[in-house]
CSV table of C-alpha atoms and ligand atoms in Angstrom, one decimal:
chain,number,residue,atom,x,y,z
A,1,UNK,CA,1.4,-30.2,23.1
A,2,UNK,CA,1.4,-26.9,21.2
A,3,UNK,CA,3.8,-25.8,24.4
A,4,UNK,CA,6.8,-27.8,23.7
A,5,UNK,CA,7.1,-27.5,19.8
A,6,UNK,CA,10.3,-26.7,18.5
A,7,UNK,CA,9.5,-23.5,17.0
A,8,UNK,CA,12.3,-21.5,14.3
A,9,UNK,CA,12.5,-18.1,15.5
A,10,UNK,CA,15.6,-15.5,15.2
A,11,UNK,CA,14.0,-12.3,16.1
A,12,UNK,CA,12.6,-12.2,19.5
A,13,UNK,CA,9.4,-10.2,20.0
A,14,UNK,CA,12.1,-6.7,21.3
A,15,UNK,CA,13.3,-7.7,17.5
A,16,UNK,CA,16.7,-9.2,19.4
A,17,UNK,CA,18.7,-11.6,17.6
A,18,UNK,CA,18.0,-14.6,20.0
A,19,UNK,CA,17.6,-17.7,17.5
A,20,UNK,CA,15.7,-20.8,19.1
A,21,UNK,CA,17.4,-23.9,19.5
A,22,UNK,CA,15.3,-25.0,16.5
A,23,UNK,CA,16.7,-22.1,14.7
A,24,UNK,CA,20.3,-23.5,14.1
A,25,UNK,CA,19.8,-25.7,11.6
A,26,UNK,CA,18.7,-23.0,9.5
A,27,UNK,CA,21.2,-20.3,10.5
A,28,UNK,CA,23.7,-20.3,7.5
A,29,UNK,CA,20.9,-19.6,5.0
A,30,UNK,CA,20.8,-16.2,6.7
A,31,UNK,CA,24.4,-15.7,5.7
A,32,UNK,CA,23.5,-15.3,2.2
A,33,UNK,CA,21.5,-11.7,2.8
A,34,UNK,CA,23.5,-8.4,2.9
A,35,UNK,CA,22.4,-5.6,4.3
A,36,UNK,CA,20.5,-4.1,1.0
A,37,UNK,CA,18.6,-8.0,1.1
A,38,UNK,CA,17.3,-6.4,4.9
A,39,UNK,CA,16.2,-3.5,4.0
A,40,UNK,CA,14.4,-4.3,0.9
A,41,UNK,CA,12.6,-6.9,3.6
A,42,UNK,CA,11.6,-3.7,5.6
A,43,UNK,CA,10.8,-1.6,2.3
A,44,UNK,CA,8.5,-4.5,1.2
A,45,UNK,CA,6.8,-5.8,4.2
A,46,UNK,CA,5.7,-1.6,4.8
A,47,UNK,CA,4.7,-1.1,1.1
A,48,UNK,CA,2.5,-3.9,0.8
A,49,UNK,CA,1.5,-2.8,4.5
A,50,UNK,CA,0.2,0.4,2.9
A,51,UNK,CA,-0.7,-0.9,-0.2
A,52,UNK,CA,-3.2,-3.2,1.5
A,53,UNK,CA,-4.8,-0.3,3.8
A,54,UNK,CA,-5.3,1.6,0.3
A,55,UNK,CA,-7.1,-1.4,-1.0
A,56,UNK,CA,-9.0,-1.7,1.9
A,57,UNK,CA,-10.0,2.2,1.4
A,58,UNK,CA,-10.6,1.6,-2.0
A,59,UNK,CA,-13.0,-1.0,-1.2
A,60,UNK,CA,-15.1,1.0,1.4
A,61,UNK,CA,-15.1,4.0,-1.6
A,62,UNK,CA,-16.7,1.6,-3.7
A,63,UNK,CA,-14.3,1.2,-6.1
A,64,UNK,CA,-13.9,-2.8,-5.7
A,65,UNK,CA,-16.8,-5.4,-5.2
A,66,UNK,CA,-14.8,-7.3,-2.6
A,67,UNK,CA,-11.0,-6.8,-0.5
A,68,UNK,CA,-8.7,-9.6,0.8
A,69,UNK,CA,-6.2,-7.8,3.8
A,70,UNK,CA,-3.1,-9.3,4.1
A,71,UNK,CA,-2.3,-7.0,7.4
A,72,UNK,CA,-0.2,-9.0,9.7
A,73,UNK,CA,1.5,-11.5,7.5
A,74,UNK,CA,4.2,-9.5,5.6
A,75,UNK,CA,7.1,-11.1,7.3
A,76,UNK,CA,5.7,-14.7,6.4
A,77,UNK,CA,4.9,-13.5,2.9
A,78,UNK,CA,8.4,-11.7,2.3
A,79,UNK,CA,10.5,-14.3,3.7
A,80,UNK,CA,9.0,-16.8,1.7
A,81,UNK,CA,8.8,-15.4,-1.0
A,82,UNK,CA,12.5,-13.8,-1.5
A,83,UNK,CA,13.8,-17.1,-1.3
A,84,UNK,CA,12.5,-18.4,-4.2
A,85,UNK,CA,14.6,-18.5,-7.3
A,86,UNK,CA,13.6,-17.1,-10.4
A,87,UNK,CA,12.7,-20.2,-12.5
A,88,UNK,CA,10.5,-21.6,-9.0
A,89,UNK,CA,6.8,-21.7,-9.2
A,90,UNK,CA,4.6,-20.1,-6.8
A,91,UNK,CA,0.9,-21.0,-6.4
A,92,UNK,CA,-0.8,-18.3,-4.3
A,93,UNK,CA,-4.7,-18.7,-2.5
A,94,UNK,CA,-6.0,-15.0,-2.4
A,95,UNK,CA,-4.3,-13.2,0.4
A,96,UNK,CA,-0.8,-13.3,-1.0
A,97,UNK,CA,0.1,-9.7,-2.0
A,98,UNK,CA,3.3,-9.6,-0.5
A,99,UNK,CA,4.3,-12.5,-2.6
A,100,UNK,CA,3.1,-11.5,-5.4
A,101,UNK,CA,5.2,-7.6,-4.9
A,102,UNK,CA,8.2,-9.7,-4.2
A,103,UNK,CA,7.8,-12.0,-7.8
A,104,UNK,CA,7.1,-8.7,-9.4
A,105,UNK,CA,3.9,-8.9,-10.9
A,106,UNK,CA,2.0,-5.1,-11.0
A,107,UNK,CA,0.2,-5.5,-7.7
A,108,UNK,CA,-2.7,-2.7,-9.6
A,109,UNK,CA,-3.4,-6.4,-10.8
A,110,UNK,CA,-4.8,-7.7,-7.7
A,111,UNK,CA,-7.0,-4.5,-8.1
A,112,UNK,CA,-8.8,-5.2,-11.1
A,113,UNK,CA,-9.1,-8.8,-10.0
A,114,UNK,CA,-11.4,-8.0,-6.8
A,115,UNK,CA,-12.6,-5.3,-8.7
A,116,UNK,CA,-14.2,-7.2,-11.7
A,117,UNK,CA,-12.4,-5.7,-14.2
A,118,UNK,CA,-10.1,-9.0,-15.3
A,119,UNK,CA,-11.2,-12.8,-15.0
A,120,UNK,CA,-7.4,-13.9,-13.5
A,121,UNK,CA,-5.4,-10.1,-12.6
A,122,UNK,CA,-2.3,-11.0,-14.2
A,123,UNK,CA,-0.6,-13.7,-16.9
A,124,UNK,CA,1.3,-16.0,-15.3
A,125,UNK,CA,3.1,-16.9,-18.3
A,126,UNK,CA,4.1,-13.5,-18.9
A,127,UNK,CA,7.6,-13.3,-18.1
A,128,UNK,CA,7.5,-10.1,-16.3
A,129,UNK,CA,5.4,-11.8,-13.2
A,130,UNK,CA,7.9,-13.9,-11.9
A,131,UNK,CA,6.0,-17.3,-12.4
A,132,UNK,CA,3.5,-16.3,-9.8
A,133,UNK,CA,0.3,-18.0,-10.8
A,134,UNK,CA,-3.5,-16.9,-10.3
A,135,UNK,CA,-5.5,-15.9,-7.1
A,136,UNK,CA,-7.1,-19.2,-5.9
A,137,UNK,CA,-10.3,-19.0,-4.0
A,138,UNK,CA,-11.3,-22.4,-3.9
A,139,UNK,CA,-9.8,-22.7,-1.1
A,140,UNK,CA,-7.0,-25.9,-1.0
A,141,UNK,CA,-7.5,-26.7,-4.5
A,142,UNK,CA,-4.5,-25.3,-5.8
A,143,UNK,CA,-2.5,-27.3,-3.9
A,144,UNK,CA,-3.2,-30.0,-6.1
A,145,UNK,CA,-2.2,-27.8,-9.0
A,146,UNK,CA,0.9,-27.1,-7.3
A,147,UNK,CA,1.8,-30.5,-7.1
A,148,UNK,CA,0.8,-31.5,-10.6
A,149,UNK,CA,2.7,-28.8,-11.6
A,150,UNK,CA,5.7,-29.9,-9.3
A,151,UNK,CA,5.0,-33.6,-11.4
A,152,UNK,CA,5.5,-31.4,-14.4
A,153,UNK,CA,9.0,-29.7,-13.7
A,154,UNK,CA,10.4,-33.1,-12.8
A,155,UNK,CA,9.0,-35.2,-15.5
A,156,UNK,CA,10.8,-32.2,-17.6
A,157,UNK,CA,14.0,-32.8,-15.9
A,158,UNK,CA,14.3,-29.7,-14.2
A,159,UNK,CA,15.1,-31.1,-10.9
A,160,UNK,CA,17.9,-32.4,-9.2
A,161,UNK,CA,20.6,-31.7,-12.1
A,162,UNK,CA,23.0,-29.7,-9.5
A,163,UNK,CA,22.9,-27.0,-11.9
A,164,UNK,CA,21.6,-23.4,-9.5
A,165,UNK,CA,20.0,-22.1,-12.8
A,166,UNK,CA,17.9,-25.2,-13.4
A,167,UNK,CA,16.5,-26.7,-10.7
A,168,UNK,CA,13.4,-25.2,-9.6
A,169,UNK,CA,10.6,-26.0,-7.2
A,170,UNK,CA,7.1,-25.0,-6.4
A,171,UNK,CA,5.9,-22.8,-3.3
A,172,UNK,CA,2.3,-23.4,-2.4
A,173,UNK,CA,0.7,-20.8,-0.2
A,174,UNK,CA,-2.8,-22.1,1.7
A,175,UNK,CA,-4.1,-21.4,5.2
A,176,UNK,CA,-4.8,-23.0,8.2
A,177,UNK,CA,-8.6,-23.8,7.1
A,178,UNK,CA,-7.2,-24.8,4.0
A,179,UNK,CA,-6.2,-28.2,5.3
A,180,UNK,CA,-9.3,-29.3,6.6
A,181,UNK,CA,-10.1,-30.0,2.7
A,182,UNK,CA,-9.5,-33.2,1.0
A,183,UNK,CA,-7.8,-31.4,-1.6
A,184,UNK,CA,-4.8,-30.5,0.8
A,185,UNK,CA,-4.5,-34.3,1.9
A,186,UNK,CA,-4.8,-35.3,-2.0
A,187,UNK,CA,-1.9,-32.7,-2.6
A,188,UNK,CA,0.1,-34.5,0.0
A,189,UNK,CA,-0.2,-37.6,-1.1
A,190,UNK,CA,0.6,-37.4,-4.8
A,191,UNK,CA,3.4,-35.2,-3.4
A,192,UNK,CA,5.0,-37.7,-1.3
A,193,UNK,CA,4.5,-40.5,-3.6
A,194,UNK,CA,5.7,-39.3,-6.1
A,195,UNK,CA,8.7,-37.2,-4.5
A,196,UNK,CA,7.7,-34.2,-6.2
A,197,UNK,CA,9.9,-30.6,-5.6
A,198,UNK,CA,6.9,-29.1,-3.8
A,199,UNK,CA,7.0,-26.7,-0.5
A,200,UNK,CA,3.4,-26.3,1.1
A,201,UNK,CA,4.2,-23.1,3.2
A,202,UNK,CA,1.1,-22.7,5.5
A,203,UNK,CA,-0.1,-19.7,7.0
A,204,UNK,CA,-1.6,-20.2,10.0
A,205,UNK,CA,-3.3,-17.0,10.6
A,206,UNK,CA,-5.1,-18.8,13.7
A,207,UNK,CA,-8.4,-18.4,11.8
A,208,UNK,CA,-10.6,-19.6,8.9
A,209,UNK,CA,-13.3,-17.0,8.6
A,210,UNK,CA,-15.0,-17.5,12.2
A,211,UNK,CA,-13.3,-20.6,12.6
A,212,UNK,CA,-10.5,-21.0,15.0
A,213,UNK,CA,-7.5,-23.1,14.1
A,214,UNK,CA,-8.1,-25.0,17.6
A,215,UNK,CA,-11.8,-26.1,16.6
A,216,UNK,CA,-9.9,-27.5,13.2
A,217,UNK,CA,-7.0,-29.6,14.2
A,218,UNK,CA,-6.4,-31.2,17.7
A,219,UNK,CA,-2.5,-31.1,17.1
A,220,UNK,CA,-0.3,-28.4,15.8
A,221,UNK,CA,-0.8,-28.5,12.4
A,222,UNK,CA,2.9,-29.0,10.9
A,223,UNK,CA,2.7,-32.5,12.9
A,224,UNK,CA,-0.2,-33.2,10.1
A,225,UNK,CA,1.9,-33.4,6.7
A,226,UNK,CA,4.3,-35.9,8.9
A,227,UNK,CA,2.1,-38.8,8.3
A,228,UNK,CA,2.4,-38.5,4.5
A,229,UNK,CA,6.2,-39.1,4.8
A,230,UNK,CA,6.8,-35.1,4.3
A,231,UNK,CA,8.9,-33.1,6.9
A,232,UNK,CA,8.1,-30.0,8.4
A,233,UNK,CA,8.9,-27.3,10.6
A,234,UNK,CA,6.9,-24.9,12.4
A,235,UNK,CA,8.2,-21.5,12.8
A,236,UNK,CA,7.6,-17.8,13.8
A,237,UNK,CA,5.8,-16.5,10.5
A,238,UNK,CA,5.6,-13.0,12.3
A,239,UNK,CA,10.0,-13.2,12.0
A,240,UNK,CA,10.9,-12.3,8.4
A,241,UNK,CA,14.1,-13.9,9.1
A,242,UNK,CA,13.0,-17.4,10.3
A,243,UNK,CA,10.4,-17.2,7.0
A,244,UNK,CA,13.6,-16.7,4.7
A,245,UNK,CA,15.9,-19.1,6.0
A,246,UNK,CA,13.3,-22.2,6.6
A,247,UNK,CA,11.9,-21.5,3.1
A,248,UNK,CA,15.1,-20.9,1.6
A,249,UNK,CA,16.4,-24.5,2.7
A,250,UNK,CA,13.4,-26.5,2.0
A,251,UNK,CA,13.7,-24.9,-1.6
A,252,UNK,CA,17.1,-25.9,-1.9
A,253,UNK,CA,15.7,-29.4,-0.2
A,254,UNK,CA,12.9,-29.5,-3.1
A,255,UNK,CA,14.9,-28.7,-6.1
A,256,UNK,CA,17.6,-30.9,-5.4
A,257,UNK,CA,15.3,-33.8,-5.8
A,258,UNK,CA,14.7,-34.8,-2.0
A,259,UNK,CA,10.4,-34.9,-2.1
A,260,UNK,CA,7.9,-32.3,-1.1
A,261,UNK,CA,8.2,-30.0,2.0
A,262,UNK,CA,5.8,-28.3,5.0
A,263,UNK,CA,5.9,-25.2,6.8
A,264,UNK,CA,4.1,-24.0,9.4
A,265,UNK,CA,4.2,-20.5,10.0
A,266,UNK,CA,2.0,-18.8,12.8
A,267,UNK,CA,1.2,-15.9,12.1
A,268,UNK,CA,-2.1,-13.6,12.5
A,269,UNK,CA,-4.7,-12.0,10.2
A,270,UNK,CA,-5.0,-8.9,11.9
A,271,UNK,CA,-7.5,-7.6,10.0
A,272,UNK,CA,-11.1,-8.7,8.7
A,273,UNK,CA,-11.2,-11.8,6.8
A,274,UNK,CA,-12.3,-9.5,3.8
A,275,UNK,CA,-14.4,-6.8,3.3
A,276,UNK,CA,-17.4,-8.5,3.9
A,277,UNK,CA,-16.2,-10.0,7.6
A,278,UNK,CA,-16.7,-8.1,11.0
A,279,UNK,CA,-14.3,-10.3,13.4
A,280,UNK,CA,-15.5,-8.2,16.6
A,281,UNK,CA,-18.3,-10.8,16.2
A,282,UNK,CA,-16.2,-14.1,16.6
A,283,UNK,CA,-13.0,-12.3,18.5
A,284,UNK,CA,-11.8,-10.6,21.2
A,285,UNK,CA,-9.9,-7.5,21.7
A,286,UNK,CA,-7.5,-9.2,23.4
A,287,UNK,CA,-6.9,-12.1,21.4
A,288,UNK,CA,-6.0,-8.9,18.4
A,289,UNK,CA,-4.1,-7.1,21.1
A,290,UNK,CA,-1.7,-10.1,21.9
A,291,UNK,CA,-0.6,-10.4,17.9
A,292,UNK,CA,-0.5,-6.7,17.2
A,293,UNK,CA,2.1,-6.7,20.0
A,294,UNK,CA,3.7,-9.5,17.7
A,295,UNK,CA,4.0,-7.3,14.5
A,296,UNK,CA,6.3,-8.4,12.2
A,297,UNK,CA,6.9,-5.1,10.8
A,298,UNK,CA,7.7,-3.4,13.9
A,299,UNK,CA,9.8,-6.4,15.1
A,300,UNK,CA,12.2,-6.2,12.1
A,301,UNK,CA,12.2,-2.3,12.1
A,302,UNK,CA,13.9,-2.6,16.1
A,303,UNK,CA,15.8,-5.0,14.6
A,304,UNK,CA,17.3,-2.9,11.6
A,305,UNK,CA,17.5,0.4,14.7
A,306,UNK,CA,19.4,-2.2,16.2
A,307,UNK,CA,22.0,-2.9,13.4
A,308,UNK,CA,22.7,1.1,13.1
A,309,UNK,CA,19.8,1.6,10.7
A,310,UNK,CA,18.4,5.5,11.4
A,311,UNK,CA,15.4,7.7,10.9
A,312,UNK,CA,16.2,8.3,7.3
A,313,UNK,CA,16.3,5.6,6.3
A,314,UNK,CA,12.8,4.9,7.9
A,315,UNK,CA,11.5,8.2,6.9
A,316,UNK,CA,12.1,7.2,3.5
A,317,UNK,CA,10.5,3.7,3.8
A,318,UNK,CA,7.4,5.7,4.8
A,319,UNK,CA,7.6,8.3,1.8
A,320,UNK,CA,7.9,5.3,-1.0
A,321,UNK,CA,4.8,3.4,0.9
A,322,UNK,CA,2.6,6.9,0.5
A,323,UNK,CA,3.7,7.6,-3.0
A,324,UNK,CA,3.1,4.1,-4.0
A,325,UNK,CA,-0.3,4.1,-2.5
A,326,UNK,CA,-1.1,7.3,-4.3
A,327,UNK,CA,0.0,5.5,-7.3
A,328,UNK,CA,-2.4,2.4,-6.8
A,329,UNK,CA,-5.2,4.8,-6.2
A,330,UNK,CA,-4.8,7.4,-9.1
A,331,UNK,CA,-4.5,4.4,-11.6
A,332,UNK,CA,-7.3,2.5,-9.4
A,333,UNK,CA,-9.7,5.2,-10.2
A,334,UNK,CA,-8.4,5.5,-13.9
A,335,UNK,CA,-9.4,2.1,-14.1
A,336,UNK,CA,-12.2,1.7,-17.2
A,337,UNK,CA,-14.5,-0.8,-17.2
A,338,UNK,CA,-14.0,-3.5,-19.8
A,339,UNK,CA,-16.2,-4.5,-22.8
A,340,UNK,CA,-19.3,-6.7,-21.7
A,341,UNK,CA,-18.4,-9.5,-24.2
A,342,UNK,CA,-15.5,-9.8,-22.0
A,343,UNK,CA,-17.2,-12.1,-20.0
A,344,UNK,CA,-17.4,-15.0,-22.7
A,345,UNK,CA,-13.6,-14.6,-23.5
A,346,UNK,CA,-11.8,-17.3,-21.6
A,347,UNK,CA,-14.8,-19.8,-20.6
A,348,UNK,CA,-12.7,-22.0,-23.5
A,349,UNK,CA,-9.2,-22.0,-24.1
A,350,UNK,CA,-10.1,-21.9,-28.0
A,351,UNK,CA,-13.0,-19.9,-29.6
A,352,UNK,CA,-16.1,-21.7,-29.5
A,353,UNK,CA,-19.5,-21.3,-30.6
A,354,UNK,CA,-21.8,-21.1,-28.2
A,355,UNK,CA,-19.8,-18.5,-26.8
A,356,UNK,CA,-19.4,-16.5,-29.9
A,357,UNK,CA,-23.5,-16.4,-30.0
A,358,UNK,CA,-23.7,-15.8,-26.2
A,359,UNK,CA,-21.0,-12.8,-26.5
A,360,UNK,CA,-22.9,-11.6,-30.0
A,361,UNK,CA,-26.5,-11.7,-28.0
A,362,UNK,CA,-25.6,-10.4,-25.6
A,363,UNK,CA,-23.8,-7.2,-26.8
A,364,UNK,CA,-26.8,-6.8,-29.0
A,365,UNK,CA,-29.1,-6.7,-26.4
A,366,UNK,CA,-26.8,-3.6,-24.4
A,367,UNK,CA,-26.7,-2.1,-27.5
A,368,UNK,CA,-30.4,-2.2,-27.8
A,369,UNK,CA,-30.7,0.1,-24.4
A,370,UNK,CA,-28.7,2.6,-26.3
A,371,UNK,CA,-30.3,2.6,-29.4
A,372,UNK,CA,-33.7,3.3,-26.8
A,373,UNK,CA,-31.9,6.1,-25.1
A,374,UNK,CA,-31.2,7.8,-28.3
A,375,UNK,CA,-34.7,7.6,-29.4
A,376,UNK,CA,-36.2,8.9,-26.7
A,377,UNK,CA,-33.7,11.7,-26.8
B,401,TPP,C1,-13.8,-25.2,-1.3
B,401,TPP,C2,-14.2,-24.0,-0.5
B,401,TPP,N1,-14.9,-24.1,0.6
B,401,TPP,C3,-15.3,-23.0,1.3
B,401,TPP,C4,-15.0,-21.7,0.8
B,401,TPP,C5,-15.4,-20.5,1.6
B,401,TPP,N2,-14.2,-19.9,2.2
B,401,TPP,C6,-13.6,-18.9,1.7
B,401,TPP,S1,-12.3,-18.4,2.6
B,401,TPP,C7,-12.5,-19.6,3.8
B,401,TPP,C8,-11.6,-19.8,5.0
B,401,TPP,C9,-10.2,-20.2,4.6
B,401,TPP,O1,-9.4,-20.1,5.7
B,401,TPP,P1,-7.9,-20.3,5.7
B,401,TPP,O2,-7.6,-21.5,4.8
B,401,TPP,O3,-7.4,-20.4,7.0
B,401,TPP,O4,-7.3,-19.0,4.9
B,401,TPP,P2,-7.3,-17.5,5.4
B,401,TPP,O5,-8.6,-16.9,4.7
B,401,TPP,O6,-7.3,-17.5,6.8
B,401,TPP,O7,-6.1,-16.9,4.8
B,401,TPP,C10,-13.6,-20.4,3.4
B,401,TPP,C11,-14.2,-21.5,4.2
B,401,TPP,C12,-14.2,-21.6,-0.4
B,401,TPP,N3,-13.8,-20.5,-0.9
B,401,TPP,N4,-13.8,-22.8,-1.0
B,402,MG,MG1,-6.6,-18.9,8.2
């Protein structure tokens, strides 16, 4: 079955321009990006390329508890994510630091998320960070959020006015595990009941954890949203161009009021699941071997050679990655650790008192270690 579905794809692997027959339906979104819109896909996808081996480094160094890479699916991510409008939501699960790069937010964030420092990384009410909301590790669940959030924009008549500024939609990130949970099904329902402006863009990275996406689904999975009445496409999520122009029309699809969305883009987590994963124990070489050959990075870096793009402007790509790497580590180990109370802070949305007497013990009793200290000295 997996054989014969009609897959979007405008790159070939050589990074040609060789669009599938699937592909044409999607072909004049492509028309809106100019040449700077290409190259800030290339600048992006090798930044957060760099930024993730840093956190990975960072990790091993000890300076973070846990690290999620995101090696393989930049094009997915940056596609995606640069065709969102400003006033769209996006709900991420935990791997989404390209997203998060292209909405804007700090990605030092992210950092003093997995590092313990900060409950949630960033606000996503704070203007600055692009609507992209929190890190999500339960994994599906914020799919529901997404949709009730979706419920929310239309209730609030931001949907299907015709006006470009208004409209707005929400872009739901989860993986392929991720639909094996109720939650995702839930999502999909309410969804398509309820014709919310929702995308559910799935990264199917082939694997959940040890688990291969063959052992979880029988049929490709973008056939799966189809029986809850909501259309979907499976495309080339290693082909930053086929992520762009599938995501920028089911957007437009979304916010023009025409019910929830599903993509499937396949993709490959190159890397460990996180820092606590060793996938030479569930994997082969050659399995890694076949996607590496796939990367989307080096795909759309032939392509650019291809449209007269030279080694400056490469050479350059690979300057701003270091420096911002340096960056993330110099303020990485700058990074203080926050007062202990800190823990009590946002268990409630309003102060509460058991948490005021929790926070009060407790910072009484690591007080009381320093008051020992100082006597014994
Ligand atoms: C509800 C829930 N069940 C189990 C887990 C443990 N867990 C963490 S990541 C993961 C695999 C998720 O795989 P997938 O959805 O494919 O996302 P990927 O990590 O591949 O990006 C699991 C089972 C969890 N975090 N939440
Ligand atoms: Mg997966």
């Amino acid at each position: 079955m997996a054989e014969t579905t009609p897959t979007v794809q405008f790159l070939s692997v050589e990074g040609e321009f060789a669009p599938t027959e699937a592909a044409e339906e999607y072909a004049s979104y492509l028309d809106e990006l100019g040449e700077d819109d290409l190259r800030r896909f290339y600048r992006q996808m090798s930044v957060v390329r760099r930024f993730d081996l840093e956190g990975t480094n960072l990790q091993r160094q000890g300076q973070m508890a846990l690290w999620v890479p995101s090696h393989g699916q930049e094009a997915a991510q940056v596609g995606s994510a640069s065709a969102a409008r400003p006033q769209d939501h996006i709900f991420p699960s935990y791997r989404e630091h390209a997203v998060g790069l292209v909405r804007g937010i700090d990605v030092l964030s992210i950092v003093e998320l997995l590092r313990g420092n900060t409950h949630g990384g960033w606000d996503p009410t704070d203007p600055t960070n692009g609507n992209f909301h929190g890190y999500c590790l339960v994994i599906g669940s914020h799919t529901l959020h997404a949709t009730g959030y979706a419920m929310g924009l239309q209730r609030d008549g931001l949907v299907g006015t015709g006006d470009d500024s208004v409209d707005a939609a929400v872009l739901a990130y989860f993986g392929d595990g991720a639909t094996s949970q109720g939650d995702v099904s839930e999502a999909f329902v309410f969804s398509a009941s309820s014709q919310t402006p929702n995308v559910f863009f799935l990264q199917n990275n082939q694997w959940a954890i040890s688990v291969p996406v063959r052992v979880q689904s029988r049929t490709p999975l973008y056939l799966r949203s189809r029986g809850f009445g909501i259309p979907s496409v499976q495309i080339d999520g290693n082909d930053v161009l086929a992520s762009y122009a599938t995501t920028a029309k089911h957007l437009a699809d979304a916010r023009a009021g025409r019910g929830p969305q599903f993509i499937e883009a396949l993709t490959y987590r190159v890397g460990a699941h996180t820092s606590s994963d060793d996938p030479t124990k569930y994997r082969s070489n050659a399995e890694e071997q076949f996607w590496i050959a796939r990367d989307p990075i080096v795909r759309f870096g032939a392509y650019l050679r291809g449209l007269g793009e030279g080694d400056a402007f490469f050479e350059e790509v690979r300057v701003e990655a270091e420096d911002f790497a340096a960056d993330i580590r110099s303020r990485t180990l700058a990074l203080e650790a926050p007062p202990i109370g800190t823990i009590f802070d946002h268990v409630y949305s309003e102060p509460h008192p058991v948490m005021a007497e929790q926070k009060l013990w407790l910072e009484r009793y690591e007080a009381s270690f320093e008051a020992a200290e100082e006597d014994r000295s």
